[in-house]
Tab-separated table of C-alpha atoms and ligand atoms in Angstrom:
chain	number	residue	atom	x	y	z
A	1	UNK	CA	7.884	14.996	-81.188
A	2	UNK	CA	5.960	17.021	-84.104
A	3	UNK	CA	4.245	15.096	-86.692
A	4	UNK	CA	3.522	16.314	-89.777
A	5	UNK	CA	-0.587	16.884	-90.314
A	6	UNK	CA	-0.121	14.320	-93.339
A	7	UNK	CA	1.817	11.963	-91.143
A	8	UNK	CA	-0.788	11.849	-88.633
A	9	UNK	CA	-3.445	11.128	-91.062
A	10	UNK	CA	-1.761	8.265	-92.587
A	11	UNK	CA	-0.781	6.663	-89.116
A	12	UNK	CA	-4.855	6.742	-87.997
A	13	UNK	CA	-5.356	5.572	-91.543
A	14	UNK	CA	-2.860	2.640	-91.417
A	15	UNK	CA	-3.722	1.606	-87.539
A	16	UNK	CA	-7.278	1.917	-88.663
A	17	UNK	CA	-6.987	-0.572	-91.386
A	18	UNK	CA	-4.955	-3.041	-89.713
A	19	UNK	CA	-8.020	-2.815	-86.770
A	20	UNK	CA	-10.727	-3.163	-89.396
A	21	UNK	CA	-9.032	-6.045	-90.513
A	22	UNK	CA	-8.594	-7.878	-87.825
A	23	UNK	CA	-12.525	-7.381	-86.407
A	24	UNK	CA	-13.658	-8.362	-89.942
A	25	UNK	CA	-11.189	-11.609	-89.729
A	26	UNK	CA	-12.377	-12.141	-85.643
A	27	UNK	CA	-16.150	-12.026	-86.339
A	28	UNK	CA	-15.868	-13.763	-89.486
A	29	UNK	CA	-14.120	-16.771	-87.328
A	30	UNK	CA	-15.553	-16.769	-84.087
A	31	UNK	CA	-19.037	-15.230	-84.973
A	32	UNK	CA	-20.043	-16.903	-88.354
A	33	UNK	CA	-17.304	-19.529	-87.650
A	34	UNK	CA	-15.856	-19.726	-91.299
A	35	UNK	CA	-13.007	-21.655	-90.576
A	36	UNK	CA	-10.530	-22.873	-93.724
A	37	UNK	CA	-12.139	-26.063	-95.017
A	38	UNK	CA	-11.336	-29.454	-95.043
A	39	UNK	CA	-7.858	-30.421	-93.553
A	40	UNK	CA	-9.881	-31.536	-90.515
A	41	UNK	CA	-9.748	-35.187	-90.892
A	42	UNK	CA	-6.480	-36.952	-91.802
A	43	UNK	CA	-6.172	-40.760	-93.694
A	44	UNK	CA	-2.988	-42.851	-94.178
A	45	UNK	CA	-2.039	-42.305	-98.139
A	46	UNK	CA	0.003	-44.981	-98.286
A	47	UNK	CA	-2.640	-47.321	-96.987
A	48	UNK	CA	-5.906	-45.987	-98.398
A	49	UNK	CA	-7.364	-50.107	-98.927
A	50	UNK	CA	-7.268	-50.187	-94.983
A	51	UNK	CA	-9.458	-46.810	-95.018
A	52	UNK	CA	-12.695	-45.042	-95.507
A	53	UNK	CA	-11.535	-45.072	-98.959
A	54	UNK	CA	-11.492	-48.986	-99.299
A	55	UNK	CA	-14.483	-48.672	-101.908
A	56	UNK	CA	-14.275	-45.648	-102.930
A	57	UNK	CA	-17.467	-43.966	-104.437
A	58	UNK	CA	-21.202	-43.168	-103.877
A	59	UNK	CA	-23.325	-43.703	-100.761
A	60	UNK	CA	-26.693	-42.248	-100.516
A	61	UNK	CA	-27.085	-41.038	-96.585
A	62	UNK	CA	-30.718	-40.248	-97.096
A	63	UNK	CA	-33.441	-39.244	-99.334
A	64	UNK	CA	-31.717	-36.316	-101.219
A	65	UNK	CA	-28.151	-36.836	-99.880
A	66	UNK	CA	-25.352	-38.045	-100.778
A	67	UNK	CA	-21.450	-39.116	-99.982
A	68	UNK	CA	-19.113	-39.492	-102.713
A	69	UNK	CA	-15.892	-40.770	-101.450
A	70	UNK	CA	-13.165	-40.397	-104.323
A	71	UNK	CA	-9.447	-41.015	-104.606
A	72	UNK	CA	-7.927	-38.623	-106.954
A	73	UNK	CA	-4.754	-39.738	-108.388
A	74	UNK	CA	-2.020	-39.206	-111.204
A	75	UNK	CA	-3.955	-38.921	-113.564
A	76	UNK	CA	-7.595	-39.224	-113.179
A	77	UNK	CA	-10.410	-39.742	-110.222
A	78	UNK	CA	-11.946	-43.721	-108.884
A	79	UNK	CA	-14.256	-43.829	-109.279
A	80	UNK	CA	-14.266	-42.029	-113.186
A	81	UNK	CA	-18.431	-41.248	-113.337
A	82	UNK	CA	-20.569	-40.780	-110.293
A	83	UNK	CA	-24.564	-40.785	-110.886
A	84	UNK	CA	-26.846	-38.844	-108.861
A	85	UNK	CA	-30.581	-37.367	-109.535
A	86	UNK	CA	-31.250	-33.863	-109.793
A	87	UNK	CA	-31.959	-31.927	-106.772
A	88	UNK	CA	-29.485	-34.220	-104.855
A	89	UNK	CA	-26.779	-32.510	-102.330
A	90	UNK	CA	-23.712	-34.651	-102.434
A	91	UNK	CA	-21.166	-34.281	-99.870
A	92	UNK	CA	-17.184	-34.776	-101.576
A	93	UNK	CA	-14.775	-36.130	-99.746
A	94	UNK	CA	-11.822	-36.563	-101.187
A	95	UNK	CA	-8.186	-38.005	-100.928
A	96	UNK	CA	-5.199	-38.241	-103.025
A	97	UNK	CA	-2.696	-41.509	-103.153
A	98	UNK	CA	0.290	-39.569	-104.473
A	99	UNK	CA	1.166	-35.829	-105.099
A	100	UNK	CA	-1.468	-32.592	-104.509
A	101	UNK	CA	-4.477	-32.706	-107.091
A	102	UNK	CA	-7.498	-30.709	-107.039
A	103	UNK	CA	-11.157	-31.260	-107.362
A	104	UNK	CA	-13.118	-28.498	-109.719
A	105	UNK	CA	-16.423	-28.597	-110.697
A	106	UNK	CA	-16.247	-25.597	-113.212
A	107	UNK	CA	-19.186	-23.009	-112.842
A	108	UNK	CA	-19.982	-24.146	-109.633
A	109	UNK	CA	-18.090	-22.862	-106.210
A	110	UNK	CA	-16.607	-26.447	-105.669
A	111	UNK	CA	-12.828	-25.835	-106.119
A	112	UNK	CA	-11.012	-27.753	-103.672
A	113	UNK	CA	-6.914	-28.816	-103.379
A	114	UNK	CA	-6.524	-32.457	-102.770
A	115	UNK	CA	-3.996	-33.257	-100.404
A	116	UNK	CA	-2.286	-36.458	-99.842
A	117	UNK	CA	-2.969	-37.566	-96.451
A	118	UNK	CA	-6.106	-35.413	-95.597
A	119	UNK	CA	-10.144	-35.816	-96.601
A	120	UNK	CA	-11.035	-32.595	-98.294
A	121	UNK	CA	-14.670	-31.422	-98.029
A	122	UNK	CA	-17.025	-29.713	-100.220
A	123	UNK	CA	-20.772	-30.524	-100.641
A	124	UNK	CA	-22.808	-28.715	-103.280
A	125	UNK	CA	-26.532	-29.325	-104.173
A	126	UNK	CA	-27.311	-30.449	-108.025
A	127	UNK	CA	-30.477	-28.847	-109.216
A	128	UNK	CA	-29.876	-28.551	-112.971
A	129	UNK	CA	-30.113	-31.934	-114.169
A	130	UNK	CA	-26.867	-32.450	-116.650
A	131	UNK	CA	-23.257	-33.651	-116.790
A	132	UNK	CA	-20.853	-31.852	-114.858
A	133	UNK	CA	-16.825	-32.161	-115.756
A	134	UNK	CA	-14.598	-32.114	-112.974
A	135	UNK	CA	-10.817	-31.277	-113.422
A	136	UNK	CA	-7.627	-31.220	-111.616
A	137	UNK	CA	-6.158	-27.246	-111.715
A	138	UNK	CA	-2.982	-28.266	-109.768
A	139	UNK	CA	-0.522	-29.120	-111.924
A	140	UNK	CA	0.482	-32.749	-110.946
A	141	UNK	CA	2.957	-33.785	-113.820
A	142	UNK	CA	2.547	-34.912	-117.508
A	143	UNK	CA	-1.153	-35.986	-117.643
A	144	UNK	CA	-2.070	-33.453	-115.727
A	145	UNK	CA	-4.174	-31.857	-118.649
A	146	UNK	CA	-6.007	-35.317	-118.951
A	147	UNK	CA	-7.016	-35.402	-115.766
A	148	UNK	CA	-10.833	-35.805	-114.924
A	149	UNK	CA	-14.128	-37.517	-114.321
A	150	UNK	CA	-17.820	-36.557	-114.585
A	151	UNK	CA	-21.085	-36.297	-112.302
A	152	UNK	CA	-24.053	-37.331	-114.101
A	153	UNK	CA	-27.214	-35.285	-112.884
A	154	UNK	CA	-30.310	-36.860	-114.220
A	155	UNK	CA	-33.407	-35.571	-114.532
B	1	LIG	CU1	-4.051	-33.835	-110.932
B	1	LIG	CU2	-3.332	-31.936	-112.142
């Protein structure tokens, strides 16, 4: 079989990329284990008063940490306002009762989907002492736009 000089080149190119790829994807997994977040842990929607989300809201785990355990819902967050001091790390977890929301802090890298049914992740550290917005970027019906709650970093 002849191949054409051309042809050749953009087979090794092709085969080459698809390799690349694929040791880039292995070592990011297995080496650095980056793994898609959250999805890990699963809760009962329909039954979130007989959860980890009885109460939902803040728990301080120690000195400078924090859980914040919030239900995110058509169309807003419970709890609405979370407080926390600057310098604080909080750890989200988060759950929706009805349809797919999502949970973004805007200028931070804390831009998760809430899924019904699952406890999505995210933990980011507060150093600049302020009030952060958080909205909902999935659109999740009529209120959608209204849909949001704050973190309160104080100084
Ligand atoms: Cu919730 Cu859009």
């Amino acid at each position: 079989m002849h191949l054409h000089k051309y042809e050749k080149i953009w087979l090794v190119f092709g085969i080459g990329s698809l390799v690349l790829f694929l040791v880039v994807l292995g070592v990011a997994a297995f080496a650095f284990g980056h793994q898609p977040p959250s999805h890990m842990a699963s809760v009962d929607s329909q039954n979130l008063e007989e959860s980890v989300f009885s109460e939902p809201g803040l728990e301080q785990i120690n000195e400078d940490t924090y859980r914040a355990r919030l239900i995110a819902m058509a169309f807003g967050y419970s709890p609405d306002t979370i407080e926390v001091p600057a310098g604080s790390t909080v750890i989200f977890e988060v759950t929706s009762q009805d349809v797919v929301h999502s949970f973004t802090i805007p200028g931070t890298n804390v831009n998760m989907m809430i899924t019904p049914g699952h406890v999505n992740m995210a933990e980011y550290t507060f150093d600049e002492p302020g009030e952060y917005l958080v909205l909902c970027n999935e659109y999740c019906g009529t209120g959608h736009h209204y849909m949001q709650m704050k973190i309160e970093v104080t100084p």
